[in-house]
């Protein structure tokens, strides 16, 4: 049994004003896939956090680079990869610095700078971070439960 997948890739300048374009694209893709309004909002928040982290931390001011965003559209999930080629960081050390957090912790108990990672891990079903040359954040949200519109999904959408 083969798994059908469509890929959408976009590259944006590492500038804050372009994060909104990623959000709009994501919203359109997730809506066509049939995600609920709440799931679409969760996706937008998590992906915005990953993009904003890349914009703010990856490149020195005088050497702005780009952020690559890839959407893997599967029948049962959406995979989003946000990558930059800027400054890396030690993800394990960063998590230790932020301290342990669990769903029982309140937002007030998070260390400064820990909200983005916390939101990504809370709102997405899977999150993986690689920080070798640049930083790559891979996030997955499974499609389940109620859908926005059962009749219009990516797989059966036709333009007139």
Short mmCIF file of C-alpha atoms in Angstrom, two decimals:
data_model
loop_
_atom_site.label_atom_id
_atom_site.label_comp_id
_atom_site.label_asym_id
_atom_site.label_seq_id
_atom_site.Cartn_x
_atom_site.Cartn_y
_atom_site.Cartn_z
CA UNK A 1 0.00 0.00 0.00
CA UNK A 2 1.56 3.27 -1.11
CA UNK A 3 1.13 6.53 0.73
CA UNK A 4 0.23 9.54 -1.38
CA UNK A 5 1.95 12.78 -0.46
CA UNK A 6 2.09 16.25 -1.97
CA UNK A 7 4.89 18.67 -1.12
CA UNK A 8 4.68 22.43 -1.08
CA UNK A 9 7.84 24.44 -0.48
CA UNK A 10 8.35 28.14 0.03
CA UNK A 11 11.38 30.23 0.86
CA UNK A 12 10.99 33.59 2.53
CA UNK A 13 13.47 36.27 3.53
CA UNK A 14 14.27 36.02 7.25
CA UNK A 15 12.21 39.13 7.96
CA UNK A 16 9.23 39.37 10.34
CA UNK A 17 6.84 40.73 7.73
CA UNK A 18 7.04 37.49 5.70
CA UNK A 19 5.88 35.19 8.53
CA UNK A 20 2.29 36.23 7.77
CA UNK A 21 2.63 34.83 4.24
CA UNK A 22 3.56 31.45 5.70
CA UNK A 23 0.55 31.63 8.03
CA UNK A 24 -1.80 32.39 5.13
CA UNK A 25 -0.40 29.55 3.04
CA UNK A 26 -0.62 27.14 5.96
CA UNK A 27 -4.20 28.19 6.67
CA UNK A 28 -5.20 27.53 3.07
CA UNK A 29 -3.52 24.12 2.94
CA UNK A 30 -4.94 22.99 6.30
CA UNK A 31 -8.42 24.22 5.39
CA UNK A 32 -8.38 22.29 2.11
CA UNK A 33 -7.26 19.19 4.00
CA UNK A 34 -10.29 19.49 6.27
CA UNK A 35 -8.75 20.51 9.59
CA UNK A 36 -11.07 22.10 12.13
CA UNK A 37 -10.87 25.81 12.82
CA UNK A 38 -9.23 25.13 16.21
CA UNK A 39 -6.63 22.82 14.66
CA UNK A 40 -5.86 25.40 11.98
CA UNK A 41 -5.31 28.04 14.66
CA UNK A 42 -3.03 25.63 16.57
CA UNK A 43 -1.05 24.95 13.39
CA UNK A 44 -0.69 28.66 12.67
CA UNK A 45 0.58 29.42 16.17
CA UNK A 46 3.12 26.57 16.20
CA UNK A 47 4.45 27.28 12.70
CA UNK A 48 4.57 31.04 13.38
CA UNK A 49 6.67 30.35 16.48
CA UNK A 50 9.14 28.24 14.49
CA UNK A 51 9.37 30.87 11.73
CA UNK A 52 9.72 33.72 14.22
CA UNK A 53 12.52 31.88 16.03
CA UNK A 54 14.36 31.49 12.71
CA UNK A 55 13.84 35.17 11.84
CA UNK A 56 14.99 36.41 15.26
CA UNK A 57 17.86 34.08 16.03
CA UNK A 58 19.31 32.47 12.89
CA UNK A 59 21.09 35.30 11.14
CA UNK A 60 23.16 38.28 12.18
CA UNK A 61 21.56 41.62 11.27
CA UNK A 62 24.06 42.40 8.54
CA UNK A 63 23.68 38.97 6.94
CA UNK A 64 19.96 38.22 6.61
CA UNK A 65 19.30 34.83 5.09
CA UNK A 66 16.18 32.93 4.23
CA UNK A 67 13.79 30.56 5.93
CA UNK A 68 12.61 27.45 4.11
CA UNK A 69 9.14 26.12 4.91
CA UNK A 70 7.97 22.76 3.55
CA UNK A 71 4.50 21.29 3.85
CA UNK A 72 4.08 17.53 3.47
CA UNK A 73 0.40 16.92 2.70
CA UNK A 74 -0.56 13.34 3.57
CA UNK A 75 -4.06 11.87 3.71
CA UNK A 76 -3.93 11.59 7.51
CA UNK A 77 -1.56 14.39 8.55
CA UNK A 78 0.24 17.59 7.72
CA UNK A 79 3.98 17.73 8.25
CA UNK A 80 5.61 21.17 8.38
CA UNK A 81 9.36 21.68 8.29
CA UNK A 82 10.85 25.10 9.05
CA UNK A 83 14.59 25.36 8.37
CA UNK A 84 17.28 28.01 8.31
CA UNK A 85 21.01 27.93 7.59
CA UNK A 86 21.92 30.43 10.28
CA UNK A 87 23.42 30.09 13.72
CA UNK A 88 22.72 26.77 15.40
CA UNK A 89 22.22 26.11 19.07
CA UNK A 90 22.40 23.09 21.34
CA UNK A 91 18.74 22.05 21.56
CA UNK A 92 19.25 19.66 24.48
CA UNK A 93 21.06 22.37 26.45
CA UNK A 94 18.34 24.89 25.56
CA UNK A 95 15.66 22.52 26.90
CA UNK A 96 17.65 22.06 30.11
CA UNK A 97 18.03 25.82 30.48
CA UNK A 98 14.29 26.23 30.08
CA UNK A 99 13.68 23.65 32.76
CA UNK A 100 11.26 20.78 32.68
CA UNK A 101 7.72 21.59 31.80
CA UNK A 102 4.64 19.45 31.72
CA UNK A 103 0.99 20.07 30.89
CA UNK A 104 0.41 20.61 34.62
CA UNK A 105 2.69 23.68 34.60
CA UNK A 106 1.15 27.06 33.95
CA UNK A 107 2.56 29.46 31.39
CA UNK A 108 3.82 31.61 34.28
CA UNK A 109 6.14 28.77 35.32
CA UNK A 110 8.04 28.80 32.01
CA UNK A 111 11.48 30.37 31.78
CA UNK A 112 11.88 33.46 29.65
CA UNK A 113 12.22 32.41 26.03
CA UNK A 114 10.62 29.03 26.58
CA UNK A 115 7.13 29.85 25.42
CA UNK A 116 7.75 29.15 21.72
CA UNK A 117 9.08 25.63 22.23
CA UNK A 118 6.37 24.96 24.79
CA UNK A 119 3.65 26.08 22.38
CA UNK A 120 5.02 24.00 19.51
CA UNK A 121 5.20 20.85 21.63
CA UNK A 122 1.78 21.49 23.16
CA UNK A 123 -0.12 22.32 19.97
CA UNK A 124 1.43 19.77 17.60
CA UNK A 125 1.29 15.99 17.75
CA UNK A 126 5.01 15.57 17.03
CA UNK A 127 7.92 18.02 17.15
CA UNK A 128 11.56 17.29 16.31
CA UNK A 129 14.38 19.82 16.34
CA UNK A 130 17.74 19.35 14.64
CA UNK A 131 20.43 21.95 15.20
CA UNK A 132 23.53 20.97 13.25
CA UNK A 133 24.13 23.46 10.45
CA UNK A 134 21.27 25.83 11.01
CA UNK A 135 18.10 24.78 12.78
CA UNK A 136 15.36 22.53 11.42
CA UNK A 137 12.03 22.15 13.20
CA UNK A 138 9.78 19.33 11.95
CA UNK A 139 6.20 19.34 13.23
CA UNK A 140 3.31 16.98 12.55
CA UNK A 141 -0.41 17.45 13.13
CA UNK A 142 -2.65 14.44 12.49
CA UNK A 143 -5.99 14.88 10.81
CA UNK A 144 -8.68 13.35 12.98
CA UNK A 145 -12.01 14.11 14.52
CA UNK A 146 -14.39 16.60 13.00
CA UNK A 147 -13.42 18.42 9.85
CA UNK A 148 -14.20 21.87 8.58
CA UNK A 149 -15.72 20.58 5.32
CA UNK A 150 -15.82 16.88 4.48
CA UNK A 151 -16.46 17.52 0.78
CA UNK A 152 -13.56 19.81 -0.11
CA UNK A 153 -10.17 18.36 0.71
CA UNK A 154 -6.82 18.63 -1.06
CA UNK A 155 -7.27 15.23 -2.67
CA UNK A 156 -10.65 15.93 -4.24
CA UNK A 157 -10.48 19.69 -4.79
CA UNK A 158 -10.87 20.68 -8.42
CA UNK A 159 -10.63 24.14 -9.87
CA UNK A 160 -13.24 25.32 -12.33
#
